[in-house]
Amino acid sequence: MSAGRPVALVTGASRGIGRSAALALARHGYDVAVNYATGRERAEQVVREAGKAGARALAVQADVADEDAVRGMLGAVEHGFGRLDALVNNAGTTIGTPPSDLDGLSLADWDRVFAVNVRGLFQVTRAAVPLLRRAPGAAIVNTASIVGLRPGPQPFPYAASKAAVVSLTRTLAGALGPDIRVNAVAPGWMVGEWMEDQLGDNYERLMDRRARLTPLRRCVTADDVAATVVSLITSNPFVTGEIVVVDGGFSATT
């Protein structure tokens, strides 16, 4: 039981933003539940790294689109830690069909993206609320995207799902206040495997171009986003319903 240390659940925490957020929270004094869907070995590595930072950590498998699995995950968090102070809704997925290929977009792919990115976020939040309401200063941070706020070259279901995350964040902030604050981060083009998968052979060229057009002269990293996640959880007691863009100023100046 985590009698003294606060506890955070981070979904999609085996890699990318989720991994960085889980480890940043561990370094900030949180015990962490590391959710994963399929990457068990990666999740266990995050657990070990969190342990080195002084945290108790637990890997919990659940597909956030599966409501029974989500309920089981929150049960495991309550059993393992006895409390929940923060939730990071980071689990997400996308597809490879570009927005130029309307006829090539499978509606099954559309439904899967929304099941994970939107319904999954809602299901995890709803299941977590009873535990979060017991915690003083509880906070939720959702992972949106810059393409949820402005057009971008991302597949239609991904962009639309992130716009839905923006709307859900603001709506949940109203519904869950004053007990629970709800905010979101909206990263821009991020260094790492997610954008490598999206850009393929053009990754280095396009990322370099984006960096040159960014006031801070580089693209965002997962650690940059994690720092903002931790800040929203720990350092902004009167901020809720906000979408914080993390892109080095690119979208504000282009």
PDB file of C-alpha atoms in Angstrom:
ATOM      1  CA  MET A   1       0.000   0.000   0.000  1.00  0.00           C
ATOM      2  CA  SER A   2       1.186   3.525  -0.823  1.00  0.00           C
ATOM      3  CA  ALA A   3       0.231   5.240   2.419  1.00  0.00           C
ATOM      4  CA  GLY A   4       2.424   8.294   1.933  1.00  0.00           C
ATOM      5  CA  ARG A   5       3.551   8.531  -1.677  1.00  0.00           C
ATOM      6  CA  PRO A   6       1.002   9.629  -4.278  1.00  0.00           C
ATOM      7  CA  VAL A   7       0.174   7.188  -7.062  1.00  0.00           C
ATOM      8  CA  ALA A   8      -0.187   7.764 -10.805  1.00  0.00           C
ATOM      9  CA  LEU A   9      -1.618   5.489 -13.483  1.00  0.00           C
ATOM     10  CA  VAL A  10      -0.139   6.066 -16.936  1.00  0.00           C
ATOM     11  CA  THR A  11      -1.770   4.304 -19.872  1.00  0.00           C
ATOM     12  CA  GLY A  12       0.309   3.326 -22.871  1.00  0.00           C
ATOM     13  CA  ALA A  13       3.378   3.616 -20.666  1.00  0.00           C
ATOM     14  CA  SER A  14       5.683   1.049 -22.230  1.00  0.00           C
ATOM     15  CA  ARG A  15       7.203   3.548 -24.682  1.00  0.00           C
ATOM     16  CA  GLY A  16       7.170   7.112 -25.946  1.00  0.00           C
ATOM     17  CA  ILE A  17       5.371   9.807 -23.994  1.00  0.00           C
ATOM     18  CA  GLY A  18       3.855   7.283 -21.584  1.00  0.00           C
ATOM     19  CA  ARG A  19       7.225   5.846 -20.666  1.00  0.00           C
ATOM     20  CA  SER A  20       8.743   9.295 -20.168  1.00  0.00           C
ATOM     21  CA  ALA A  21       5.754  10.445 -18.103  1.00  0.00           C
ATOM     22  CA  ALA A  22       5.846   7.375 -15.851  1.00  0.00           C
ATOM     23  CA  LEU A  23       9.564   7.817 -15.177  1.00  0.00           C
ATOM     24  CA  ALA A  24       9.272  11.585 -14.671  1.00  0.00           C
ATOM     25  CA  LEU A  25       6.493  11.028 -12.126  1.00  0.00           C
ATOM     26  CA  ALA A  26       8.599   8.374 -10.396  1.00  0.00           C
ATOM     27  CA  ARG A  27      11.440  10.863 -10.082  1.00  0.00           C
ATOM     28  CA  HIS A  28       8.947  13.400  -8.742  1.00  0.00           C
ATOM     29  CA  GLY A  29       7.937  11.145  -5.845  1.00  0.00           C
ATOM     30  CA  TYR A  30       5.049   9.162  -7.320  1.00  0.00           C
ATOM     31  CA  ASP A  31       4.511   5.433  -7.309  1.00  0.00           C
ATOM     32  CA  VAL A  32       3.359   4.398 -10.769  1.00  0.00           C
ATOM     33  CA  ALA A  33       1.075   1.876 -12.431  1.00  0.00           C
ATOM     34  CA  VAL A  34       2.518   1.208 -15.890  1.00  0.00           C
ATOM     35  CA  ASN A  35      -0.237   0.196 -18.288  1.00  0.00           C
ATOM     36  CA  TYR A  36       0.532  -1.589 -21.540  1.00  0.00           C
ATOM     37  CA  ALA A  37      -1.502  -3.414 -24.169  1.00  0.00           C
ATOM     38  CA  THR A  38       1.083  -5.717 -25.766  1.00  0.00           C
ATOM     39  CA  GLY A  39       4.629  -4.598 -24.881  1.00  0.00           C
ATOM     40  CA  ARG A  40       5.109  -6.528 -21.655  1.00  0.00           C
ATOM     41  CA  GLU A  41       8.920  -6.588 -21.773  1.00  0.00           C
ATOM     42  CA  ARG A  42       9.065  -2.846 -22.364  1.00  0.00           C
ATOM     43  CA  ALA A  43       6.602  -2.222 -19.543  1.00  0.00           C
ATOM     44  CA  GLU A  44       8.636  -4.343 -17.146  1.00  0.00           C
ATOM     45  CA  GLN A  45      11.724  -2.325 -18.107  1.00  0.00           C
ATOM     46  CA  VAL A  46       9.862   0.877 -17.222  1.00  0.00           C
ATOM     47  CA  VAL A  47       8.935  -0.703 -13.880  1.00  0.00           C
ATOM     48  CA  ARG A  48      12.599  -1.469 -13.202  1.00  0.00           C
ATOM     49  CA  GLU A  49      13.693   2.043 -14.128  1.00  0.00           C
ATOM     50  CA  ALA A  50      10.977   3.554 -11.938  1.00  0.00           C
ATOM     51  CA  GLY A  51      12.224   1.386  -9.097  1.00  0.00           C
ATOM     52  CA  LYS A  52      15.720   2.802  -9.525  1.00  0.00           C
ATOM     53  CA  ALA A  53      14.152   6.250  -9.109  1.00  0.00           C
ATOM     54  CA  GLY A  54      12.745   5.180  -5.739  1.00  0.00           C
ATOM     55  CA  ALA A  55       9.193   4.383  -6.827  1.00  0.00           C
ATOM     56  CA  ARG A  56       7.054   1.348  -6.293  1.00  0.00           C
ATOM     57  CA  ALA A  57       5.842   0.390  -9.744  1.00  0.00           C
ATOM     58  CA  LEU A  58       3.457  -2.168 -11.181  1.00  0.00           C
ATOM     59  CA  ALA A  59       2.972  -3.246 -14.802  1.00  0.00           C
ATOM     60  CA  VAL A  60      -0.716  -3.711 -15.632  1.00  0.00           C
ATOM     61  CA  GLN A  61      -1.871  -5.175 -18.943  1.00  0.00           C
ATOM     62  CA  ALA A  62      -5.118  -3.849 -20.406  1.00  0.00           C
ATOM     63  CA  ASP A  63      -6.449  -2.825 -23.788  1.00  0.00           C
ATOM     64  CA  VAL A  64      -8.113   0.475 -22.904  1.00  0.00           C
ATOM     65  CA  ALA A  65     -10.784  -0.185 -25.539  1.00  0.00           C
ATOM     66  CA  ASP A  66     -11.952  -3.210 -23.499  1.00  0.00           C
ATOM     67  CA  GLU A  67     -14.135  -2.019 -20.622  1.00  0.00           C
ATOM     68  CA  ASP A  68     -13.805  -5.238 -18.611  1.00  0.00           C
ATOM     69  CA  ALA A  69     -10.014  -5.030 -18.922  1.00  0.00           C
ATOM     70  CA  VAL A  70     -10.119  -1.389 -17.828  1.00  0.00           C
ATOM     71  CA  ARG A  71     -12.168  -2.230 -14.740  1.00  0.00           C
ATOM     72  CA  GLY A  72      -9.719  -5.002 -13.946  1.00  0.00           C
ATOM     73  CA  MET A  73      -6.801  -2.602 -14.315  1.00  0.00           C
ATOM     74  CA  LEU A  74      -8.283  -0.124 -11.844  1.00  0.00           C
ATOM     75  CA  GLY A  75      -8.973  -2.985  -9.474  1.00  0.00           C
ATOM     76  CA  ALA A  76      -5.312  -3.964  -9.689  1.00  0.00           C
ATOM     77  CA  VAL A  77      -4.268  -0.369  -8.984  1.00  0.00           C
ATOM     78  CA  GLU A  78      -6.506  -0.195  -5.922  1.00  0.00           C
ATOM     79  CA  HIS A  79      -5.305  -3.581  -4.681  1.00  0.00           C
ATOM     80  CA  GLY A  80      -1.639  -2.808  -5.304  1.00  0.00           C
ATOM     81  CA  PHE A  81      -1.491   0.781  -4.067  1.00  0.00           C
ATOM     82  CA  GLY A  82      -4.708   1.544  -2.210  1.00  0.00           C
ATOM     83  CA  ARG A  83      -5.021   4.982  -3.802  1.00  0.00           C
ATOM     84  CA  LEU A  84      -4.826   6.946  -7.042  1.00  0.00           C
ATOM     85  CA  ASP A  85      -3.816  10.606  -7.228  1.00  0.00           C
ATOM     86  CA  ALA A  86      -3.142  11.159 -10.922  1.00  0.00           C
ATOM     87  CA  LEU A  87      -4.165   9.646 -14.236  1.00  0.00           C
ATOM     88  CA  VAL A  88      -2.324  10.137 -17.508  1.00  0.00           C
ATOM     89  CA  ASN A  89      -4.509   9.040 -20.424  1.00  0.00           C
ATOM     90  CA  ASN A  90      -1.777   8.462 -22.970  1.00  0.00           C
ATOM     91  CA  ALA A  91      -2.694   5.195 -24.726  1.00  0.00           C
ATOM     92  CA  GLY A  92      -3.272   5.812 -28.405  1.00  0.00           C
ATOM     93  CA  THR A  93      -3.074   4.302 -31.856  1.00  0.00           C
ATOM     94  CA  THR A  94      -3.193   5.362 -35.490  1.00  0.00           C
ATOM     95  CA  ILE A  95      -3.182   3.876 -38.985  1.00  0.00           C
ATOM     96  CA  GLY A  96      -1.036   4.280 -42.073  1.00  0.00           C
ATOM     97  CA  THR A  97      -3.684   5.459 -44.536  1.00  0.00           C
ATOM     98  CA  PRO A  98      -2.840   9.047 -45.566  1.00  0.00           C
ATOM     99  CA  PRO A  99      -5.572  11.708 -45.687  1.00  0.00           C
ATOM    100  CA  SER A 100      -5.229  11.842 -49.484  1.00  0.00           C
ATOM    101  CA  ASP A 101      -6.581   8.285 -49.768  1.00  0.00           C
ATOM    102  CA  LEU A 102     -10.248   8.637 -48.805  1.00  0.00           C
ATOM    103  CA  ASP A 103     -11.339   5.429 -50.545  1.00  0.00           C
ATOM    104  CA  GLY A 104      -8.501   3.446 -48.982  1.00  0.00           C
ATOM    105  CA  LEU A 105      -9.583   4.238 -45.432  1.00  0.00           C
ATOM    106  CA  SER A 106     -11.094   1.178 -43.771  1.00  0.00           C
ATOM    107  CA  LEU A 107     -14.009   1.910 -41.458  1.00  0.00           C
ATOM    108  CA  ALA A 108     -12.771  -0.915 -39.254  1.00  0.00           C
ATOM    109  CA  ASP A 109      -9.512   1.024 -38.869  1.00  0.00           C
ATOM    110  CA  TRP A 110     -11.500   4.189 -38.138  1.00  0.00           C
ATOM    111  CA  ASP A 111     -13.467   2.393 -35.422  1.00  0.00           C
ATOM    112  CA  ARG A 112     -10.347   0.916 -33.826  1.00  0.00           C
ATOM    113  CA  VAL A 113      -8.617   4.308 -33.613  1.00  0.00           C
ATOM    114  CA  PHE A 114     -11.671   5.844 -31.959  1.00  0.00           C
ATOM    115  CA  ALA A 115     -12.112   2.833 -29.667  1.00  0.00           C
ATOM    116  CA  VAL A 116      -8.608   3.318 -28.239  1.00  0.00           C
ATOM    117  CA  ASN A 117      -8.105   7.079 -28.455  1.00  0.00           C
ATOM    118  CA  VAL A 118     -11.569   8.291 -27.452  1.00  0.00           C
ATOM    119  CA  ARG A 119     -13.701   5.562 -25.911  1.00  0.00           C
ATOM    120  CA  GLY A 120     -10.647   4.177 -24.135  1.00  0.00           C
ATOM    121  CA  LEU A 121      -9.861   7.547 -22.598  1.00  0.00           C
ATOM    122  CA  PHE A 122     -13.439   7.874 -21.364  1.00  0.00           C
ATOM    123  CA  GLN A 123     -13.582   4.316 -20.008  1.00  0.00           C
ATOM    124  CA  VAL A 124     -10.334   4.662 -18.072  1.00  0.00           C
ATOM    125  CA  THR A 125     -11.371   8.043 -16.701  1.00  0.00           C
ATOM    126  CA  ARG A 126     -14.790   6.793 -15.594  1.00  0.00           C
ATOM    127  CA  ALA A 127     -13.274   3.757 -13.892  1.00  0.00           C
ATOM    128  CA  ALA A 128     -10.621   5.891 -12.174  1.00  0.00           C
ATOM    129  CA  VAL A 129     -12.922   8.626 -10.844  1.00  0.00           C
ATOM    130  CA  PRO A 130     -13.985   6.835  -7.615  1.00  0.00           C
ATOM    131  CA  LEU A 131     -10.336   6.436  -6.578  1.00  0.00           C
ATOM    132  CA  LEU A 132      -9.337   9.910  -7.731  1.00  0.00           C
ATOM    133  CA  ARG A 133     -12.148  11.537  -5.746  1.00  0.00           C
ATOM    134  CA  ARG A 134     -10.566  10.204  -2.542  1.00  0.00           C
ATOM    135  CA  ALA A 135      -7.273  11.968  -3.260  1.00  0.00           C
ATOM    136  CA  PRO A 136      -6.616  15.619  -2.424  1.00  0.00           C
ATOM    137  CA  GLY A 137      -5.658  17.618  -5.495  1.00  0.00           C
ATOM    138  CA  ALA A 138      -6.310  14.793  -7.961  1.00  0.00           C
ATOM    139  CA  ALA A 139      -5.462  15.482 -11.584  1.00  0.00           C
ATOM    140  CA  ILE A 140      -5.938  13.957 -15.015  1.00  0.00           C
ATOM    141  CA  VAL A 141      -3.766  14.768 -18.037  1.00  0.00           C
ATOM    142  CA  ASN A 142      -4.790  13.545 -21.486  1.00  0.00           C
ATOM    143  CA  THR A 143      -2.523  13.219 -24.509  1.00  0.00           C
ATOM    144  CA  ALA A 144      -4.065  15.129 -27.398  1.00  0.00           C
ATOM    145  CA  SER A 145      -2.101  16.354 -30.426  1.00  0.00           C
ATOM    146  CA  ILE A 146      -1.524  19.510 -32.381  1.00  0.00           C
ATOM    147  CA  VAL A 147      -3.607  17.923 -35.179  1.00  0.00           C
ATOM    148  CA  GLY A 148      -6.561  17.965 -32.805  1.00  0.00           C
ATOM    149  CA  LEU A 149      -6.338  21.772 -32.868  1.00  0.00           C
ATOM    150  CA  ARG A 150      -5.330  22.549 -36.462  1.00  0.00           C
ATOM    151  CA  PRO A 151      -5.104  20.637 -39.758  1.00  0.00           C
ATOM    152  CA  GLY A 152      -2.073  18.448 -40.297  1.00  0.00           C
ATOM    153  CA  PRO A 153      -0.860  15.558 -42.464  1.00  0.00           C
ATOM    154  CA  GLN A 154      -2.154  12.852 -40.138  1.00  0.00           C
ATOM    155  CA  PRO A 155      -4.707  10.138 -41.025  1.00  0.00           C
ATOM    156  CA  PHE A 156      -8.307  11.302 -40.702  1.00  0.00           C
ATOM    157  CA  PRO A 157      -9.345   9.072 -37.796  1.00  0.00           C
ATOM    158  CA  TYR A 158      -6.266   9.993 -35.759  1.00  0.00           C
ATOM    159  CA  ALA A 159      -6.766  13.742 -36.241  1.00  0.00           C
ATOM    160  CA  ALA A 160     -10.490  13.519 -35.551  1.00  0.00           C
ATOM    161  CA  SER A 161      -9.908  11.382 -32.464  1.00  0.00           C
ATOM    162  CA  LYS A 162      -7.469  13.932 -31.053  1.00  0.00           C
ATOM    163  CA  ALA A 163     -10.003  16.708 -31.657  1.00  0.00           C
ATOM    164  CA  ALA A 164     -12.396  14.561 -29.637  1.00  0.00           C
ATOM    165  CA  VAL A 165      -9.782  14.305 -26.868  1.00  0.00           C
ATOM    166  CA  VAL A 166      -9.615  18.116 -26.781  1.00  0.00           C
ATOM    167  CA  SER A 167     -13.398  18.308 -26.421  1.00  0.00           C
ATOM    168  CA  LEU A 168     -13.520  15.546 -23.807  1.00  0.00           C
ATOM    169  CA  THR A 169     -10.812  17.250 -21.775  1.00  0.00           C
ATOM    170  CA  ARG A 170     -12.786  20.459 -21.528  1.00  0.00           C
ATOM    171  CA  THR A 171     -16.078  18.697 -20.887  1.00  0.00           C
ATOM    172  CA  LEU A 172     -14.609  16.445 -18.207  1.00  0.00           C
ATOM    173  CA  ALA A 173     -12.999  19.450 -16.511  1.00  0.00           C
ATOM    174  CA  GLY A 174     -16.466  20.881 -16.018  1.00  0.00           C
ATOM    175  CA  ALA A 175     -17.991  17.600 -14.956  1.00  0.00           C
ATOM    176  CA  LEU A 176     -15.295  16.566 -12.463  1.00  0.00           C
ATOM    177  CA  GLY A 177     -14.442  19.897 -10.834  1.00  0.00           C
ATOM    178  CA  PRO A 178     -13.743  20.956  -8.189  1.00  0.00           C
ATOM    179  CA  ASP A 179     -12.413  17.595  -6.964  1.00  0.00           C
ATOM    180  CA  ILE A 180     -10.423  16.595 -10.055  1.00  0.00           C
ATOM    181  CA  ARG A 181      -8.580  18.839 -12.507  1.00  0.00           C
ATOM    182  CA  VAL A 182      -8.484  17.739 -16.152  1.00  0.00           C
ATOM    183  CA  ASN A 183      -6.025  19.113 -18.715  1.00  0.00           C
ATOM    184  CA  ALA A 184      -4.305  17.890 -21.877  1.00  0.00           C
ATOM    185  CA  VAL A 185      -1.006  18.202 -23.674  1.00  0.00           C
ATOM    186  CA  ALA A 186      -0.896  18.642 -27.441  1.00  0.00           C
ATOM    187  CA  PRO A 187       2.552  17.694 -28.756  1.00  0.00           C
ATOM    188  CA  GLY A 188       3.792  18.715 -32.165  1.00  0.00           C
ATOM    189  CA  TRP A 189       6.099  16.626 -34.341  1.00  0.00           C
ATOM    190  CA  MET A 190       7.974  14.489 -31.851  1.00  0.00           C
ATOM    191  CA  VAL A 191      11.390  12.913 -32.197  1.00  0.00           C
ATOM    192  CA  GLY A 192      11.253   9.105 -32.065  1.00  0.00           C
ATOM    193  CA  GLU A 193       9.638   5.995 -33.424  1.00  0.00           C
ATOM    194  CA  TRP A 194       6.072   7.353 -33.694  1.00  0.00           C
ATOM    195  CA  MET A 195       7.095   9.953 -36.297  1.00  0.00           C
ATOM    196  CA  GLU A 196       9.569   7.532 -37.860  1.00  0.00           C
ATOM    197  CA  ASP A 197       6.638   5.227 -38.544  1.00  0.00           C
ATOM    198  CA  GLN A 198       4.564   8.102 -39.939  1.00  0.00           C
ATOM    199  CA  LEU A 199       7.244   9.690 -42.139  1.00  0.00           C
ATOM    200  CA  GLY A 200       9.210   6.632 -43.208  1.00  0.00           C
ATOM    201  CA  ASP A 201      12.235   7.402 -45.380  1.00  0.00           C
ATOM    202  CA  ASN A 202      11.436  11.123 -45.201  1.00  0.00           C
ATOM    203  CA  TYR A 203      11.830  11.228 -41.409  1.00  0.00           C
ATOM    204  CA  GLU A 204      15.242  12.916 -41.160  1.00  0.00           C
ATOM    205  CA  ARG A 205      14.576  15.441 -43.934  1.00  0.00           C
ATOM    206  CA  LEU A 206      11.137  16.502 -42.745  1.00  0.00           C
ATOM    207  CA  MET A 207      12.070  16.613 -39.065  1.00  0.00           C
ATOM    208  CA  ASP A 208      15.101  18.765 -39.853  1.00  0.00           C
ATOM    209  CA  ARG A 209      12.896  21.117 -41.854  1.00  0.00           C
ATOM    210  CA  ARG A 210      10.359  21.342 -39.024  1.00  0.00           C
ATOM    211  CA  ALA A 211      13.142  22.062 -36.528  1.00  0.00           C
ATOM    212  CA  ARG A 212      14.442  24.950 -38.657  1.00  0.00           C
ATOM    213  CA  LEU A 213      10.943  26.485 -38.713  1.00  0.00           C
ATOM    214  CA  THR A 214      10.491  26.136 -34.939  1.00  0.00           C
ATOM    215  CA  PRO A 215      11.474  29.108 -32.742  1.00  0.00           C
ATOM    216  CA  LEU A 216      13.320  26.806 -30.320  1.00  0.00           C
ATOM    217  CA  ARG A 217      15.121  25.221 -33.311  1.00  0.00           C
ATOM    218  CA  ARG A 218      14.346  21.590 -32.562  1.00  0.00           C
ATOM    219  CA  CYS A 219      11.411  19.204 -32.490  1.00  0.00           C
ATOM    220  CA  VAL A 220       9.751  18.121 -29.277  1.00  0.00           C
ATOM    221  CA  THR A 221      10.891  15.008 -27.400  1.00  0.00           C
ATOM    222  CA  ALA A 222       8.908  12.634 -25.214  1.00  0.00           C
ATOM    223  CA  ASP A 223      10.761  14.015 -22.196  1.00  0.00           C
ATOM    224  CA  ASP A 224       9.627  17.555 -23.101  1.00  0.00           C
ATOM    225  CA  VAL A 225       6.015  16.404 -23.096  1.00  0.00           C
ATOM    226  CA  ALA A 226       6.496  14.462 -19.858  1.00  0.00           C
ATOM    227  CA  ALA A 227       7.834  17.579 -18.131  1.00  0.00           C
ATOM    228  CA  THR A 228       4.621  19.399 -19.031  1.00  0.00           C
ATOM    229  CA  VAL A 229       2.512  16.453 -17.866  1.00  0.00           C
ATOM    230  CA  VAL A 230       4.230  16.485 -14.464  1.00  0.00           C
ATOM    231  CA  SER A 231       3.816  20.246 -14.204  1.00  0.00           C
ATOM    232  CA  LEU A 232       0.084  20.033 -14.910  1.00  0.00           C
ATOM    233  CA  ILE A 233      -0.288  17.366 -12.228  1.00  0.00           C
ATOM    234  CA  THR A 234       1.883  18.882  -9.520  1.00  0.00           C
ATOM    235  CA  SER A 235       2.307  22.622 -10.040  1.00  0.00           C
ATOM    236  CA  ASN A 236      -0.880  24.131 -11.452  1.00  0.00           C
ATOM    237  CA  PRO A 237      -3.583  23.892  -8.773  1.00  0.00           C
ATOM    238  CA  PHE A 238      -5.886  26.438 -10.441  1.00  0.00           C
ATOM    239  CA  VAL A 239      -5.547  25.254 -14.047  1.00  0.00           C
ATOM    240  CA  THR A 240      -8.197  22.958 -15.529  1.00  0.00           C
ATOM    241  CA  GLY A 241      -9.788  22.473 -18.923  1.00  0.00           C
ATOM    242  CA  GLU A 242      -6.660  23.650 -20.730  1.00  0.00           C
ATOM    243  CA  ILE A 243      -4.864  22.208 -23.757  1.00  0.00           C
ATOM    244  CA  VAL A 244      -1.141  22.945 -23.508  1.00  0.00           C
ATOM    245  CA  VAL A 245       0.640  22.899 -26.852  1.00  0.00           C
ATOM    246  CA  VAL A 246       4.162  21.481 -26.633  1.00  0.00           C
ATOM    247  CA  ASP A 247       5.820  22.175 -29.970  1.00  0.00           C
ATOM    248  CA  GLY A 248       8.562  24.741 -29.370  1.00  0.00           C
ATOM    249  CA  GLY A 249       6.378  27.558 -30.697  1.00  0.00           C
ATOM    250  CA  PHE A 250       5.891  26.148 -34.201  1.00  0.00           C
ATOM    251  CA  SER A 251       2.095  26.363 -34.331  1.00  0.00           C
ATOM    252  CA  ALA A 252       2.092  29.817 -32.715  1.00  0.00           C
ATOM    253  CA  THR A 253       4.435  31.318 -35.312  1.00  0.00           C
ATOM    254  CA  THR A 254       3.695  29.581 -38.622  1.00  0.00           C
TER     255      THR A 254
END
